[in-house]
Tab-separated table of C-alpha atoms and ligand atoms in Angstrom:
chain	number	residue	atom	x	y	z
X	1	MET	CA	0.000	0.000	0.000
X	2	THR	CA	1.254	3.451	-0.817
X	3	ILE	CA	0.920	6.501	1.392
X	4	ALA	CA	-1.533	8.031	-1.090
X	5	THR	CA	-3.738	4.927	-1.071
X	6	ASN	CA	-3.739	4.790	2.719
X	7	ILE	CA	-4.716	8.446	2.954
X	8	ARG	CA	-7.520	7.996	0.437
X	9	THR	CA	-8.866	4.962	2.292
X	10	ILE	CA	-8.909	6.789	5.621
X	11	GLU	CA	-10.374	9.992	4.146
X	12	SER	CA	-13.204	7.952	2.617
X	13	GLN	CA	-14.116	6.658	6.088
X	14	LEU	CA	-14.307	10.069	7.721
X	15	PRO	CA	-17.577	11.967	8.087
X	16	ASP	CA	-17.589	15.587	6.885
X	17	ARG	CA	-17.043	16.974	10.386
X	18	THR	CA	-13.856	14.962	10.940
X	19	LYS	CA	-10.390	16.079	9.827
X	20	LEU	CA	-7.374	13.863	9.329
X	21	ILE	CA	-4.150	14.824	11.101
X	22	ALA	CA	-1.326	12.838	9.514
X	23	VAL	CA	1.028	11.943	12.351
X	24	THR	CA	4.496	12.233	10.859
X	25	LYS	CA	6.781	11.773	13.888
X	26	THR	CA	10.036	9.921	13.110
X	27	LYS	CA	9.272	10.013	9.352
X	28	PRO	CA	11.641	11.742	6.918
X	29	VAL	CA	10.478	14.854	5.047
X	30	ALA	CA	10.344	12.931	1.743
X	31	LEU	CA	7.445	10.912	3.151
X	32	LEU	CA	5.746	14.038	4.446
X	33	GLN	CA	6.052	15.479	0.941
X	34	GLU	CA	4.423	12.326	-0.395
X	35	ALA	CA	1.501	12.785	2.001
X	36	TYR	CA	1.306	16.440	0.997
X	37	ASP	CA	1.179	15.484	-2.682
X	38	ALA	CA	-1.669	13.099	-1.833
X	39	GLY	CA	-3.603	16.065	-0.445
X	40	CYS	CA	-2.703	16.143	3.275
X	41	ARG	CA	-2.387	19.627	4.740
X	42	ARG	CA	-2.476	18.880	8.480
X	43	PHE	CA	0.565	17.217	10.026
X	44	GLY	CA	1.023	16.178	13.649
X	45	GLU	CA	4.379	15.933	15.430
X	46	ASN	CA	5.012	15.066	19.060
X	47	LYS	CA	8.414	16.701	19.463
X	48	VAL	CA	9.165	20.396	19.140
X	49	GLN	CA	12.630	19.924	17.693
X	50	GLU	CA	11.448	17.581	14.973
X	51	MET	CA	8.620	19.902	13.988
X	52	VAL	CA	10.928	22.920	13.882
X	53	GLU	CA	13.385	21.042	11.648
X	54	LYS	CA	10.786	19.791	9.184
X	55	GLN	CA	8.554	22.858	8.918
X	56	PRO	CA	10.873	25.050	6.783
X	57	GLN	CA	11.592	22.155	4.389
X	58	LEU	CA	7.967	21.729	3.388
X	59	PRO	CA	5.281	23.861	1.722
X	60	SER	CA	4.037	26.794	3.757
X	61	ASP	CA	0.334	25.941	3.539
X	62	ILE	CA	0.768	22.980	5.906
X	63	GLU	CA	-0.996	23.330	9.256
X	64	TRP	CA	1.319	22.007	11.998
X	65	HIS	CA	-0.247	20.287	15.003
X	66	LEU	CA	1.739	19.656	18.185
X	67	ILE	CA	0.288	16.469	19.685
X	68	GLY	CA	2.903	15.435	22.268
X	69	HIS	CA	3.840	16.740	25.692
X	70	LEU	CA	5.058	20.332	25.471
X	71	GLN	CA	7.587	21.806	27.887
X	72	THR	CA	7.109	25.491	28.655
X	73	ASN	CA	10.691	26.361	27.700
X	74	LYS	CA	10.100	25.064	24.150
X	75	VAL	CA	6.922	26.943	23.324
X	76	LYS	CA	8.917	29.833	21.854
X	77	TYR	CA	10.253	27.686	19.003
X	78	ILE	CA	6.845	26.760	17.606
X	79	ALA	CA	4.911	29.922	18.485
X	80	PRO	CA	5.605	31.621	15.131
X	81	PHE	CA	3.865	28.968	13.053
X	82	VAL	CA	2.054	26.231	15.011
X	83	GLY	CA	-1.581	25.743	13.967
X	84	LEU	CA	-3.019	23.857	16.920
X	85	ILE	CA	-1.557	22.556	20.186
X	86	HIS	CA	-3.452	19.406	21.243
X	87	SER	CA	-1.578	18.760	24.467
X	88	VAL	CA	-2.157	21.617	26.900
X	89	ASP	CA	-1.986	20.032	30.355
X	90	SER	CA	-1.448	22.934	32.754
X	91	LEU	CA	-2.393	26.563	33.295
X	92	LYS	CA	1.317	27.390	33.393
X	93	LEU	CA	1.728	26.014	29.871
X	94	LEU	CA	-1.290	27.929	28.619
X	95	GLN	CA	0.160	31.126	30.121
X	96	GLU	CA	3.461	30.562	28.328
X	97	ILE	CA	1.716	29.858	25.004
X	98	ASN	CA	-0.207	33.096	25.519
X	99	LYS	CA	2.996	35.041	26.159
X	100	GLN	CA	4.812	33.664	23.108
X	101	ALA	CA	1.762	34.018	20.855
X	102	SER	CA	1.401	37.665	21.788
X	103	ARG	CA	5.075	38.305	20.965
X	104	HIS	CA	4.241	37.175	17.442
X	105	GLN	CA	0.900	39.016	17.340
X	106	ARG	CA	-0.844	35.676	16.995
X	107	VAL	CA	-3.723	33.929	18.693
X	108	ILE	CA	-2.829	30.242	19.106
X	109	ASP	CA	-5.599	27.648	19.174
X	110	CYS	CA	-5.232	25.011	21.895
X	111	LEU	CA	-6.926	21.850	23.110
X	112	LEU	CA	-6.893	20.661	26.703
X	113	GLN	CA	-5.517	17.152	26.979
X	114	ILE	CA	-7.787	15.014	29.143
X	115	HIS	CA	-6.596	11.846	30.802
X	116	ILE	CA	-9.186	9.233	29.844
X	117	ALA	CA	-7.113	6.033	29.710
X	118	GLU	CA	-6.705	3.498	32.430
X	119	GLU	CA	-2.916	3.678	32.136
X	120	GLU	CA	-0.966	5.857	34.505
X	121	THR	CA	0.485	8.943	32.895
X	122	LYS	CA	1.728	12.241	34.155
X	123	PHE	CA	-0.034	14.157	31.418
X	124	GLY	CA	-3.556	15.413	31.019
X	125	PHE	CA	-6.272	16.957	33.178
X	126	ASP	CA	-8.999	15.019	34.893
X	127	GLU	CA	-12.563	16.257	34.457
X	128	THR	CA	-12.590	18.386	37.615
X	129	GLN	CA	-9.349	20.084	36.667
X	130	ALA	CA	-10.647	20.844	33.170
X	131	HIS	CA	-13.789	22.433	34.601
X	132	SER	CA	-11.796	24.521	37.042
X	133	LEU	CA	-9.264	25.706	34.444
X	134	LEU	CA	-11.998	26.772	32.036
X	135	ASN	CA	-13.805	28.602	34.836
X	136	SER	CA	-10.727	30.202	36.379
X	137	PRO	CA	-10.446	34.012	36.461
X	138	GLU	CA	-6.856	33.782	35.144
X	139	LEU	CA	-8.123	32.635	31.782
X	140	GLU	CA	-9.657	36.041	31.066
X	141	SER	CA	-6.262	37.732	30.684
X	142	LEU	CA	-4.930	35.167	28.203
X	143	THR	CA	-6.117	36.965	25.094
X	144	SER	CA	-3.556	35.385	22.743
X	145	VAL	CA	-4.801	31.840	23.164
X	146	ARG	CA	-8.136	30.284	22.324
X	147	VAL	CA	-9.223	26.981	23.858
X	148	VAL	CA	-11.100	25.280	21.029
X	149	GLY	CA	-11.744	21.845	22.498
X	150	LEU	CA	-10.337	18.670	24.020
X	151	MET	CA	-7.918	15.873	23.167
X	152	GLY	CA	-7.728	12.391	24.637
X	153	MET	CA	-6.076	9.025	24.143
X	154	ALA	CA	-7.903	5.826	24.945
X	155	THR	CA	-6.311	2.903	26.749
X	156	ASN	CA	-4.059	0.756	24.585
X	157	THR	CA	-6.204	-2.377	24.638
X	158	ASP	CA	-8.065	-4.750	22.318
X	159	ASP	CA	-11.216	-4.233	24.356
X	160	GLU	CA	-13.366	-2.135	22.016
X	161	THR	CA	-16.046	-1.672	24.630
X	162	GLN	CA	-13.582	-0.037	26.963
X	163	ILE	CA	-12.176	2.205	24.228
X	164	ARG	CA	-15.681	3.253	23.216
X	165	GLN	CA	-16.613	4.049	26.822
X	166	GLU	CA	-13.536	6.215	27.255
X	167	PHE	CA	-14.284	8.164	24.069
X	168	ARG	CA	-17.941	8.491	25.032
X	169	ARG	CA	-16.977	9.929	28.389
X	170	LEU	CA	-14.692	12.454	26.706
X	171	LYS	CA	-17.500	13.476	24.336
X	172	GLN	CA	-19.791	13.996	27.330
X	173	LEU	CA	-17.239	16.263	28.981
X	174	TYR	CA	-16.823	18.092	25.678
X	175	ASP	CA	-20.571	18.657	25.447
X	176	GLN	CA	-20.722	19.958	29.024
X	177	LEU	CA	-17.849	22.367	28.513
X	178	SER	CA	-19.121	23.513	25.114
X	179	GLY	CA	-21.779	25.548	26.887
X	180	LEU	CA	-19.229	27.826	28.592
X	181	GLN	CA	-19.484	31.489	27.688
X	182	ARG	CA	-15.992	32.896	27.939
X	183	PRO	CA	-14.200	35.184	25.489
X	184	ASN	CA	-11.293	32.858	24.670
X	185	VAL	CA	-13.111	29.530	24.900
X	186	ARG	CA	-14.876	28.366	21.776
X	187	PHE	CA	-15.312	24.621	21.545
X	188	ARG	CA	-15.319	23.149	18.057
X	189	GLU	CA	-12.721	20.346	18.043
X	190	LEU	CA	-12.664	16.977	19.753
X	191	SER	CA	-9.348	15.285	18.957
X	192	MET	CA	-9.641	11.552	19.530
X	193	GLY	CA	-8.723	8.433	17.575
X	194	MET	CA	-5.421	6.979	16.329
X	195	SER	CA	-4.586	4.202	13.838
X	196	SER	CA	-5.997	1.420	15.994
X	197	ASP	CA	-9.173	3.133	17.178
X	198	TYR	CA	-10.132	5.996	14.855
X	199	LEU	CA	-13.199	4.174	13.515
X	200	ILE	CA	-14.583	3.927	17.044
X	201	ALA	CA	-13.611	7.546	17.726
X	202	ILE	CA	-15.538	8.906	14.749
X	203	GLU	CA	-18.618	6.967	15.796
X	204	GLU	CA	-18.302	8.647	19.189
X	205	GLY	CA	-18.076	12.154	17.775
X	206	SER	CA	-14.419	12.861	16.975
X	207	THR	CA	-13.713	15.922	14.815
X	208	MET	CA	-9.980	15.191	14.454
X	209	VAL	CA	-8.269	11.837	14.135
X	210	ARG	CA	-4.493	11.639	14.601
X	211	VAL	CA	-3.287	8.817	12.394
X	212	GLY	CA	0.348	7.778	11.907
X	213	SER	CA	1.124	4.113	11.335
X	214	ALA	CA	-2.015	3.424	9.269
X	215	ILE	CA	-0.630	5.953	6.752
X	216	PHE	CA	3.132	5.566	6.958
X	217	GLY	CA	3.585	2.054	8.328
X	218	THR	CA	4.893	1.079	11.734
X	219	ARG	CA	7.585	3.164	13.409
X	220	ASN	CA	10.763	1.551	14.728
C	301	LIG	C1	1.984	8.793	17.749
C	301	LIG	C2	0.717	9.437	18.148
C	301	LIG	C3	-0.458	9.230	17.392
C	301	LIG	C4	-0.538	8.328	16.183
C	301	LIG	O1	-0.346	7.003	16.521
C	301	LIG	P1	-0.582	5.824	15.443
C	301	LIG	O2	-0.910	4.654	16.271
C	301	LIG	O3	0.701	5.686	14.698
C	301	LIG	O4	-1.698	6.249	14.558
C	301	LIG	C5	-1.601	9.899	17.800
C	301	LIG	N1	-1.608	10.723	18.874
C	301	LIG	C6	-0.503	10.942	19.608
C	301	LIG	C7	-0.588	11.863	20.781
C	301	LIG	C8	0.689	10.310	19.277
C	301	LIG	O5	1.788	10.540	20.018
């Protein structure tokens, strides 16, 4: 299977509301160019350095999505061009994104990463924390960021029922938080689904699937 065929297959499975983010981490720019030539315009990377290296080597109409954990001291490198940050997991990080965005006269769209999987991880808010961040007075002053939705990763398991439940829970939280009336909160994206579970994710309301290996093959 070629990259172009894989992209076409996946695109044909997506409802109109759902966008494909081609996850290009560890892949050389030649393969990203191939995906671009097949029509992809949204690329996801999980490391700042890799994104910063690849971005200038590829066409300028690509929208770059940061999907991995972001350290505050690295925000400055991606602030000039990043399209969407999926992995905001603290107020401190949001404040730094705001600061760097304003230096570039930009407003950077962000998603809050929500911890929905069973596995232990340091990253992501729980539901209470997400509510309190989106209701906190501090948010008002962050005029160079816009929180446009949520991102989550389901447990790495073969149990489809469990995966579906985790996505469903995230969609419920998304629906609750969508009602918030705050100047820099405007929910429109729910980023959930990867190669192994994107079909379940779209059934549960995903608007963005982040797909790597199903396009480019397995990573070493
Ligand atoms: C790597 C990665 C993906 C894509 O994973 P695949 O299984 O290759 O589709 C999606 N989301 C995040 C956050 C990732 O780090």
